[in-house]
Amino acid sequence: MTMNRARPALSIAAAALVLAACGGGGSSSGGGGSSGGGPQNPTWTMGNYPAASTFAAYCAVPRTGTDPYNNNQPYPDRLGSVVWENFWIRSWVNAYYLWYSDVPDFNPASYSTTDSYFQANKTPKLTASGTPVDKFHFTYPTSQWEALSQGGVSIGYGVSWSLIKATPPNRVLLVAYTEPPGSGYPATSAGVNLARGASIIAVDGTDLVNSNDQASIDKLNAGLFPSAAGETHTFTVIDAPGAASRVVTMQSVSVTETPVQSVGTIATGTGTVGYMLFNDHIATAESGLIDAVNLLKTAGITDLVLDI
């Protein structure tokens, strides 16, 4: 399992991590043994954090073969257990997480999955308005993350969501941005035409604004973040404050992200201002950034609006 900058599921919100890849989680035997006949599980000592490299690539389900995203080199995975993976998370969080001092030192062997342990390893602090301080704590399967980070490819509708208020009552989810109009993705297709700033108030008939039970959260996440292409979901949308709601239907597809969009200039009384929408630090962004900088340089801009 890789844990990364992943999708903003409604049930979680915290900080992005890029973790050592493994083939996936499994059940943990806890204690001193290991699952699947791997090496002895590490021993937890509160407050003692060995280097994350000590536990890297010890996986509950090691991958075999070669890694297409690393020059077809053999995967480094070795047989370990969920406990080994959890120890890696613990040391990585302590070394690199912005709010590491807020995270209690939980015993990795007490958690049966890497996902549950990862969710526990985040700051519990809230802002003055009651939202989590850490809004970007998500996970992706390794294969999905590699496809996104290297090729900008993910499953979706061609829209990215912004979770403004994570908990009910009055949870707020807005359209952060869409892929460029004319790109052929559902979010900007005829009859849908989602615009930046539009709010989503229901998914597949489930109230997004106020629902808080796990079954509703699961249904909302399934619609907002489809796991495969070809899924069909309905969304109740309010395009602007005070506007009437409308219901649109979108079918999930494989989306190739355009990380650099809407590059142009704005004439002002104090000079020419450049504008750029920059959505993601992925491999495919490089050429777009180079082209954008050259265009804005030629335009002789004096200031730049970088919309992130």
mmCIF file of N, CA and C in Angstrom, residues 7-56:
data_model
loop_
_atom_site.group_PDB
_atom_site.id
_atom_site.type_symbol
_atom_site.label_atom_id
_atom_site.label_comp_id
_atom_site.label_asym_id
_atom_site.label_seq_id
_atom_site.Cartn_x
_atom_site.Cartn_y
_atom_site.Cartn_z
ATOM 1 N N ARG A 7 -7.413 11.316 -2.366
ATOM 2 C CA ARG A 7 -8.671 11.989 -2.564
ATOM 3 C C ARG A 7 -9.284 12.418 -1.228
ATOM 4 N N PRO A 8 -9.971 13.568 -1.183
ATOM 5 C CA PRO A 8 -10.456 14.105 0.079
ATOM 6 C C PRO A 8 -11.755 13.461 0.529
ATOM 7 N N ALA A 9 -11.695 12.219 0.982
ATOM 8 C CA ALA A 9 -12.893 11.526 1.429
ATOM 9 C C ALA A 9 -13.532 12.267 2.590
ATOM 10 N N LEU A 10 -14.859 12.247 2.648
ATOM 11 C CA LEU A 10 -15.574 13.038 3.645
ATOM 12 C C LEU A 10 -15.312 12.555 5.054
ATOM 13 N N SER A 11 -14.931 11.293 5.204
ATOM 14 C CA SER A 11 -14.763 10.752 6.538
ATOM 15 C C SER A 11 -13.416 11.078 7.144
ATOM 16 N N ILE A 12 -12.492 11.644 6.358
ATOM 17 C CA ILE A 12 -11.158 11.949 6.863
ATOM 18 C C ILE A 12 -10.713 13.299 6.353
ATOM 19 N N ALA A 13 -9.769 13.904 7.055
ATOM 20 C CA ALA A 13 -9.148 15.144 6.577
ATOM 21 C C ALA A 13 -7.865 15.354 7.336
ATOM 22 N N ALA A 14 -6.727 15.355 6.619
ATOM 23 C CA ALA A 14 -5.447 15.582 7.288
ATOM 24 C C ALA A 14 -4.307 15.716 6.311
ATOM 25 N N ALA A 15 -3.016 15.374 6.633
ATOM 26 C CA ALA A 15 -1.898 15.820 5.805
ATOM 27 C C ALA A 15 -1.334 14.768 4.886
ATOM 28 N N ALA A 16 -0.889 15.224 3.717
ATOM 29 C CA ALA A 16 -0.467 14.306 2.671
ATOM 30 C C ALA A 16 0.860 13.662 3.001
ATOM 31 N N LEU A 17 0.938 12.351 2.785
ATOM 32 C CA LEU A 17 2.167 11.607 2.979
ATOM 33 C C LEU A 17 2.437 10.798 1.722
ATOM 34 N N VAL A 18 3.701 10.631 1.387
ATOM 35 C CA VAL A 18 4.071 9.740 0.304
ATOM 36 C C VAL A 18 4.909 8.644 0.945
ATOM 37 N N LEU A 19 4.344 7.464 1.088
ATOM 38 C CA LEU A 19 4.970 6.420 1.873
ATOM 39 C C LEU A 19 5.547 5.321 0.996
ATOM 40 N N ALA A 20 6.397 4.506 1.618
ATOM 41 C CA ALA A 20 7.011 3.400 0.893
ATOM 42 C C ALA A 20 5.936 2.451 0.396
ATOM 43 N N ALA A 21 6.089 1.996 -0.823
ATOM 44 C CA ALA A 21 5.057 1.176 -1.446
ATOM 45 C C ALA A 21 5.114 -0.249 -0.951
ATOM 46 N N CYS A 22 3.928 -0.864 -0.804
ATOM 47 C CA CYS A 22 3.790 -2.280 -0.518
ATOM 48 C C CYS A 22 2.649 -2.799 -1.365
ATOM 49 N N GLY A 23 2.528 -4.093 -1.395
ATOM 50 C CA GLY A 23 1.508 -4.682 -2.240
ATOM 51 C C GLY A 23 0.108 -4.545 -1.711
ATOM 52 N N GLY A 24 -0.040 -4.257 -0.432
ATOM 53 C CA GLY A 24 -1.365 -4.107 0.143
ATOM 54 C C GLY A 24 -1.393 -4.605 1.560
ATOM 55 N N GLY A 25 -2.448 -4.280 2.266
ATOM 56 C CA GLY A 25 -2.546 -4.658 3.670
ATOM 57 C C GLY A 25 -3.105 -6.047 3.834
ATOM 58 N N GLY A 26 -3.130 -6.511 5.071
ATOM 59 C CA GLY A 26 -3.705 -7.799 5.409
ATOM 60 C C GLY A 26 -4.066 -7.786 6.866
ATOM 61 N N SER A 27 -4.214 -8.939 7.463
ATOM 62 C CA SER A 27 -4.516 -8.997 8.882
ATOM 63 C C SER A 27 -3.232 -9.071 9.675
ATOM 64 N N SER A 28 -3.270 -8.481 10.856
ATOM 65 C CA SER A 28 -2.082 -8.428 11.690
ATOM 66 C C SER A 28 -2.179 -9.457 12.791
ATOM 67 N N SER A 29 -1.057 -10.100 13.087
ATOM 68 C CA SER A 29 -1.055 -11.045 14.187
ATOM 69 C C SER A 29 -0.766 -10.363 15.505
ATOM 70 N N GLY A 30 -0.310 -9.081 15.458
ATOM 71 C CA GLY A 30 0.010 -8.353 16.681
ATOM 72 C C GLY A 30 1.175 -8.992 17.405
ATOM 73 N N GLY A 31 1.441 -8.483 18.603
ATOM 74 C CA GLY A 31 2.425 -9.105 19.465
ATOM 75 C C GLY A 31 3.765 -9.299 18.811
ATOM 76 N N GLY A 32 4.426 -10.441 19.102
ATOM 77 C CA GLY A 32 5.792 -10.632 18.647
ATOM 78 C C GLY A 32 5.906 -11.449 17.400
ATOM 79 N N GLY A 33 4.810 -12.066 16.927
ATOM 80 C CA GLY A 33 4.905 -12.876 15.736
ATOM 81 C C GLY A 33 4.751 -12.044 14.495
ATOM 82 N N SER A 34 4.512 -12.689 13.373
ATOM 83 C CA SER A 34 4.235 -11.977 12.136
ATOM 84 C C SER A 34 3.253 -12.788 11.334
ATOM 85 N N SER A 35 2.544 -12.120 10.425
ATOM 86 C CA SER A 35 1.585 -12.829 9.594
ATOM 87 C C SER A 35 2.281 -13.399 8.376
ATOM 88 N N GLY A 36 1.857 -14.584 7.955
ATOM 89 C CA GLY A 36 2.339 -15.163 6.715
ATOM 90 C C GLY A 36 3.761 -15.692 6.772
ATOM 91 N N GLY A 37 4.305 -15.939 7.956
ATOM 92 C CA GLY A 37 5.627 -16.547 8.047
ATOM 93 C C GLY A 37 6.781 -15.611 7.802
ATOM 94 N N GLY A 38 6.560 -14.300 7.906
ATOM 95 C CA GLY A 38 7.637 -13.336 7.714
ATOM 96 C C GLY A 38 8.511 -13.224 8.945
ATOM 97 N N PRO A 39 9.406 -12.258 8.971
ATOM 98 C CA PRO A 39 10.316 -12.088 10.096
ATOM 99 C C PRO A 39 9.571 -11.664 11.351
ATOM 100 N N GLN A 40 10.253 -11.796 12.497
ATOM 101 C CA GLN A 40 9.681 -11.384 13.770
ATOM 102 C C GLN A 40 9.237 -9.930 13.711
ATOM 103 N N ASN A 41 8.038 -9.665 14.230
ATOM 104 C CA ASN A 41 7.559 -8.296 14.245
ATOM 105 C C ASN A 41 8.424 -7.420 15.144
ATOM 106 N N PRO A 42 8.596 -6.148 14.782
ATOM 107 C CA PRO A 42 9.349 -5.237 15.635
ATOM 108 C C PRO A 42 8.668 -5.075 16.996
ATOM 109 N N THR A 43 9.433 -4.657 17.972
ATOM 110 C CA THR A 43 8.911 -4.421 19.312
ATOM 111 C C THR A 43 8.710 -2.929 19.531
ATOM 112 N N TRP A 44 7.533 -2.578 20.000
ATOM 113 C CA TRP A 44 7.192 -1.166 20.234
ATOM 114 C C TRP A 44 7.714 -0.704 21.586
ATOM 115 N N THR A 45 8.453 0.380 21.583
ATOM 116 C CA THR A 45 8.886 1.053 22.801
ATOM 117 C C THR A 45 8.424 2.498 22.705
ATOM 118 N N MET A 46 7.543 2.906 23.579
ATOM 119 C CA MET A 46 6.979 4.248 23.505
ATOM 120 C C MET A 46 8.083 5.299 23.493
ATOM 121 N N GLY A 47 7.986 6.224 22.521
ATOM 122 C CA GLY A 47 8.932 7.324 22.425
ATOM 123 C C GLY A 47 10.206 7.006 21.672
ATOM 124 N N ASN A 48 10.397 5.743 21.292
ATOM 125 C CA ASN A 48 11.595 5.352 20.540
ATOM 126 C C ASN A 48 11.209 5.154 19.082
ATOM 127 N N TYR A 49 11.773 5.984 18.194
ATOM 128 C CA TYR A 49 11.408 5.968 16.778
ATOM 129 C C TYR A 49 12.632 5.628 15.921
ATOM 130 N N PRO A 50 12.835 4.352 15.581
ATOM 131 C CA PRO A 50 13.916 4.032 14.637
ATOM 132 C C PRO A 50 13.668 4.698 13.283
ATOM 133 N N ALA A 51 14.703 4.803 12.471
ATOM 134 C CA ALA A 51 14.549 5.391 11.138
ATOM 135 C C ALA A 51 13.530 4.602 10.324
ATOM 136 N N ALA A 52 12.744 5.319 9.517
ATOM 137 C CA ALA A 52 11.727 4.655 8.699
ATOM 138 C C ALA A 52 12.340 3.621 7.763
ATOM 139 N N SER A 53 13.588 3.849 7.347
ATOM 140 C CA SER A 53 14.256 2.906 6.442
ATOM 141 C C SER A 53 14.411 1.517 7.079
ATOM 142 N N THR A 54 14.376 1.450 8.397
ATOM 143 C CA THR A 54 14.470 0.168 9.098
ATOM 144 C C THR A 54 13.328 -0.762 8.700
ATOM 145 N N PHE A 55 12.183 -0.172 8.391
ATOM 146 C CA PHE A 55 10.982 -0.959 8.135
ATOM 147 C C PHE A 55 10.538 -0.921 6.680
ATOM 148 N N ALA A 56 11.245 -0.176 5.838
ATOM 149 C CA ALA A 56 10.828 0.021 4.450
ATOM 150 C C ALA A 56 10.790 -1.294 3.690
#
